[in-house]
């Protein structure tokens, strides 16, 4: 057997009740690390309303 | 109708050999009977662009996954509660050969013997943090976000 992992049970014997929970959260694999060409600011960006609250980068 | 045969309500587990190379992170290996098992683990794996000393701590409280309530099984109604389990063990022994396990990890358990109730819970979050050119004042507190990296001129 290679592995018993993350809220798992291997049992040789009798049991009454088993409850197993596992939550796993991982980032999407679409994250690309590499050279990116930054886009210039949109036309009339200074006049746009509410843009200063927008998240920067990411 | 069950035959009137030998019945062993309590069975004995017999294992020829047990070899475990690694047992980690809230895991249990038990040889013998037990009534109740409760194992839980929280994990936050942070992969960062800058080193951890400069980036500071990350906190479990900042991520929903660690506070999310556990899903509950809907309780059967009184009419549906018709399931009756009856068991008859013809042999008093559960006999297996050798067990080889490379790794046991993350609130897992290996039990040779009888158990009554087992509950295990694992919550793992993987995050990647990139250094971002944002003033520190705008960073949400407690998220462990990377502070500003001084850009080379």
CSV table of C-alpha atoms in Angstrom, one decimal:
chain,number,residue,atom,x,y,z
A,1,UNK,CA,0.0,0.0,0.0
A,2,UNK,CA,1.4,3.4,-1.0
A,3,UNK,CA,-0.5,5.7,1.3
A,4,UNK,CA,-3.3,6.3,3.7
A,5,UNK,CA,-3.9,10.0,3.5
A,6,UNK,CA,-6.1,12.9,4.6
A,7,UNK,CA,-8.8,11.7,7.0
A,8,UNK,CA,-8.7,8.1,5.8
A,9,UNK,CA,-8.8,4.9,7.7
A,10,UNK,CA,-7.4,1.4,7.1
A,11,UNK,CA,-8.9,-1.0,9.5
A,12,UNK,CA,-8.6,-4.7,10.1
A,13,UNK,CA,-11.5,-5.3,12.4
A,14,UNK,CA,-15.1,-4.5,13.1
A,15,UNK,CA,-16.6,-1.0,13.5
A,16,UNK,CA,-19.8,0.7,14.3
A,17,UNK,CA,-19.5,4.2,12.9
A,18,UNK,CA,-17.1,6.0,10.7
A,19,UNK,CA,-17.2,9.7,9.8
A,20,UNK,CA,-14.5,11.2,7.6
A,21,UNK,CA,-14.3,14.8,6.4
A,22,UNK,CA,-11.7,16.2,4.1
A,23,UNK,CA,-11.6,19.7,2.6
A,24,UNK,CA,-8.9,20.7,0.2
A,25,UNK,CA,-8.5,24.0,-1.5
A,26,UNK,CA,-5.8,24.6,-4.1
A,27,UNK,CA,-5.3,27.5,-6.6
A,28,UNK,CA,-6.2,26.9,-10.2
A,29,UNK,CA,-3.5,25.5,-12.3
A,30,UNK,CA,-4.1,28.3,-14.8
A,31,UNK,CA,-1.6,30.6,-12.9
A,32,UNK,CA,1.0,31.5,-15.5
A,33,UNK,CA,4.4,32.7,-14.2
A,34,UNK,CA,6.4,34.3,-17.0
A,35,UNK,CA,7.0,37.4,-18.9
A,36,UNK,CA,3.8,39.4,-19.4
A,37,UNK,CA,3.3,42.5,-21.5
A,38,UNK,CA,1.5,45.0,-19.3
A,39,UNK,CA,-1.5,46.8,-20.9
A,40,UNK,CA,-1.5,50.5,-20.9
A,41,UNK,CA,-4.1,52.4,-18.8
A,42,UNK,CA,-7.5,52.6,-20.6
A,43,UNK,CA,-8.5,55.7,-22.4
A,44,UNK,CA,-9.9,58.4,-20.1
A,45,UNK,CA,-9.0,56.3,-17.1
A,46,UNK,CA,-8.6,59.5,-15.0
A,47,UNK,CA,-12.3,60.5,-15.6
A,48,UNK,CA,-13.6,57.0,-14.8
A,49,UNK,CA,-15.6,56.8,-11.5
A,50,UNK,CA,-15.0,54.2,-8.8
A,51,UNK,CA,-11.9,52.8,-10.5
A,52,UNK,CA,-9.6,53.8,-7.6
A,53,UNK,CA,-11.2,51.0,-5.5
A,54,UNK,CA,-10.6,48.3,-8.1
A,55,UNK,CA,-8.2,45.6,-7.0
A,56,UNK,CA,-4.7,46.3,-8.3
A,57,UNK,CA,-2.8,43.6,-10.1
A,58,UNK,CA,-3.4,40.0,-9.1
B,1,UNK,CA,-33.6,-16.6,8.7
B,2,UNK,CA,-30.1,-17.0,9.9
B,3,UNK,CA,-28.8,-20.5,10.4
B,4,UNK,CA,-28.1,-21.6,13.9
B,5,UNK,CA,-24.4,-21.5,13.5
B,6,UNK,CA,-21.4,-20.4,15.4
B,7,UNK,CA,-21.6,-16.6,16.2
B,8,UNK,CA,-18.8,-14.6,17.5
B,9,UNK,CA,-20.0,-11.1,18.3
B,10,UNK,CA,-16.4,-10.0,19.1
B,11,UNK,CA,-13.8,-10.9,16.5
B,12,UNK,CA,-10.1,-10.9,16.9
B,13,UNK,CA,-7.8,-9.4,14.3
B,14,UNK,CA,-4.7,-11.3,13.4
B,15,UNK,CA,-2.1,-9.7,11.2
B,16,UNK,CA,1.0,-11.5,10.1
B,17,UNK,CA,3.1,-8.3,9.9
B,18,UNK,CA,2.9,-4.6,9.8
B,19,UNK,CA,5.5,-2.3,8.3
B,20,UNK,CA,5.0,1.5,8.1
B,21,UNK,CA,7.7,3.7,6.9
B,22,UNK,CA,6.2,7.1,7.6
B,23,UNK,CA,3.4,8.2,10.0
B,24,UNK,CA,2.8,11.9,10.3
B,25,UNK,CA,0.4,14.8,10.8
B,26,UNK,CA,-2.2,13.7,13.4
B,27,UNK,CA,-2.1,10.1,12.2
B,28,UNK,CA,-2.6,7.1,14.4
B,29,UNK,CA,-1.4,3.5,14.2
B,30,UNK,CA,-3.1,1.4,16.8
B,31,UNK,CA,-2.8,-2.3,17.5
B,32,UNK,CA,-5.7,-3.2,19.7
B,33,UNK,CA,-9.4,-2.2,20.3
B,34,UNK,CA,-10.6,1.2,20.9
B,35,UNK,CA,-13.9,2.9,21.6
B,36,UNK,CA,-13.6,6.3,19.9
B,37,UNK,CA,-11.1,8.0,17.6
B,38,UNK,CA,-11.0,11.7,16.8
B,39,UNK,CA,-8.3,13.1,14.6
B,40,UNK,CA,-8.2,16.5,12.9
B,41,UNK,CA,-5.6,18.5,11.0
B,42,UNK,CA,-5.5,22.1,9.6
B,43,UNK,CA,-2.9,22.9,7.0
B,44,UNK,CA,-2.0,26.1,5.3
B,45,UNK,CA,0.6,25.6,2.6
B,46,UNK,CA,2.0,29.0,1.5
B,47,UNK,CA,4.2,29.2,-1.6
B,48,UNK,CA,5.7,32.6,-1.8
B,49,UNK,CA,7.6,34.7,-4.3
B,50,UNK,CA,9.6,36.3,-1.5
B,51,UNK,CA,11.0,34.7,1.6
B,52,UNK,CA,8.8,34.0,4.6
B,53,UNK,CA,10.7,36.2,7.0
B,54,UNK,CA,9.9,39.2,5.0
B,55,UNK,CA,6.4,38.2,4.1
B,56,UNK,CA,5.2,37.6,7.7
B,57,UNK,CA,2.7,35.1,9.1
B,58,UNK,CA,-0.3,33.7,7.5
B,59,UNK,CA,-3.4,33.1,9.7
B,60,UNK,CA,-6.0,30.3,9.6
B,61,UNK,CA,-8.7,32.8,10.6
B,62,UNK,CA,-8.3,34.6,7.3
B,63,UNK,CA,-9.6,31.7,5.2
B,64,UNK,CA,-13.1,30.5,5.1
B,65,UNK,CA,-12.2,26.8,4.7
B,66,UNK,CA,-11.1,26.6,8.3
B,67,UNK,CA,-14.4,28.0,9.6
B,68,UNK,CA,-16.8,26.3,7.3
B,69,UNK,CA,-19.3,24.1,9.1
B,70,UNK,CA,-19.1,20.4,8.5
B,71,UNK,CA,-21.8,18.9,6.3
B,72,UNK,CA,-24.4,17.0,8.3
B,73,UNK,CA,-26.2,13.9,7.3
B,74,UNK,CA,-30.0,14.4,7.2
B,75,UNK,CA,-31.5,12.4,10.0
B,76,UNK,CA,-33.9,9.7,8.8
B,77,UNK,CA,-37.5,10.3,9.6
B,78,UNK,CA,-39.4,8.0,12.0
B,79,UNK,CA,-41.2,6.2,9.1
B,80,UNK,CA,-38.0,5.6,7.1
B,81,UNK,CA,-36.1,4.4,10.1
B,82,UNK,CA,-36.6,0.8,9.1
B,83,UNK,CA,-33.1,-0.3,8.6
B,84,UNK,CA,-32.2,-3.1,10.9
B,85,UNK,CA,-28.7,-4.4,10.9
B,86,UNK,CA,-28.0,-7.9,12.1
B,87,UNK,CA,-24.6,-9.5,11.8
B,88,UNK,CA,-23.4,-13.0,12.4
B,89,UNK,CA,-19.6,-13.7,12.5
B,90,UNK,CA,-19.0,-17.3,11.6
B,91,UNK,CA,-15.3,-17.1,12.5
B,92,UNK,CA,-13.9,-15.5,15.5
B,93,UNK,CA,-10.8,-14.3,13.6
B,94,UNK,CA,-10.1,-11.8,10.8
B,95,UNK,CA,-6.8,-13.1,9.5
B,96,UNK,CA,-4.7,-11.2,7.0
B,97,UNK,CA,-1.1,-11.5,5.9
B,98,UNK,CA,1.6,-8.8,5.9
B,99,UNK,CA,0.7,-5.1,5.5
B,100,UNK,CA,3.3,-2.8,4.0
B,101,UNK,CA,2.5,0.9,4.0
B,102,UNK,CA,4.7,3.6,2.8
B,103,UNK,CA,3.0,6.6,4.3
B,104,UNK,CA,0.2,7.5,6.6
B,105,UNK,CA,-0.6,11.2,6.9
B,106,UNK,CA,-3.1,13.9,7.4
B,107,UNK,CA,-5.4,12.7,10.3
B,108,UNK,CA,-5.5,9.2,8.9
B,109,UNK,CA,-5.5,6.0,11.0
B,110,UNK,CA,-4.3,2.4,10.8
B,111,UNK,CA,-6.2,0.2,13.2
B,112,UNK,CA,-5.7,-3.4,13.8
B,113,UNK,CA,-8.6,-4.3,16.0
B,114,UNK,CA,-12.2,-3.4,16.7
B,115,UNK,CA,-13.5,0.2,16.9
B,116,UNK,CA,-16.8,1.7,17.8
B,117,UNK,CA,-16.7,5.2,16.4
B,118,UNK,CA,-14.2,7.1,14.3
B,119,UNK,CA,-14.3,10.7,13.2
B,120,UNK,CA,-11.5,12.3,11.2
B,121,UNK,CA,-11.3,15.8,9.8
B,122,UNK,CA,-8.8,17.3,7.4
B,123,UNK,CA,-8.8,20.9,6.1
B,124,UNK,CA,-5.9,21.9,3.8
B,125,UNK,CA,-5.5,25.1,1.9
B,126,UNK,CA,-2.8,25.7,-0.7
B,127,UNK,CA,-2.1,29.3,-1.7
B,128,UNK,CA,0.5,31.1,-3.8
B,129,UNK,CA,1.5,34.6,-3.0
B,130,UNK,CA,3.2,36.9,-5.5
B,131,UNK,CA,4.9,40.1,-4.5
B,132,UNK,CA,2.7,42.9,-5.5
B,133,UNK,CA,3.5,46.6,-5.8
B,134,UNK,CA,0.7,47.8,-3.4
B,135,UNK,CA,1.1,50.2,-0.5
B,136,UNK,CA,1.1,48.2,2.8
B,137,UNK,CA,-1.9,50.2,4.1
B,138,UNK,CA,-4.2,48.7,1.6
B,139,UNK,CA,-3.4,45.2,2.4
B,140,UNK,CA,-6.2,43.4,4.2
B,141,UNK,CA,-4.9,42.6,7.7
B,142,UNK,CA,-4.4,39.0,8.7
B,143,UNK,CA,-4.2,37.5,5.2
B,144,UNK,CA,-0.5,37.2,5.3
B,145,UNK,CA,-0.1,39.0,2.0
B,146,UNK,CA,3.4,39.7,0.9
B,147,UNK,CA,4.5,43.2,1.6
B,148,UNK,CA,5.8,45.5,-1.1
B,149,UNK,CA,9.0,44.4,-2.7
B,150,UNK,CA,11.3,47.3,-3.3
B,151,UNK,CA,11.5,47.5,-7.0
B,152,UNK,CA,15.0,47.9,-8.5
B,153,UNK,CA,15.3,51.2,-10.4
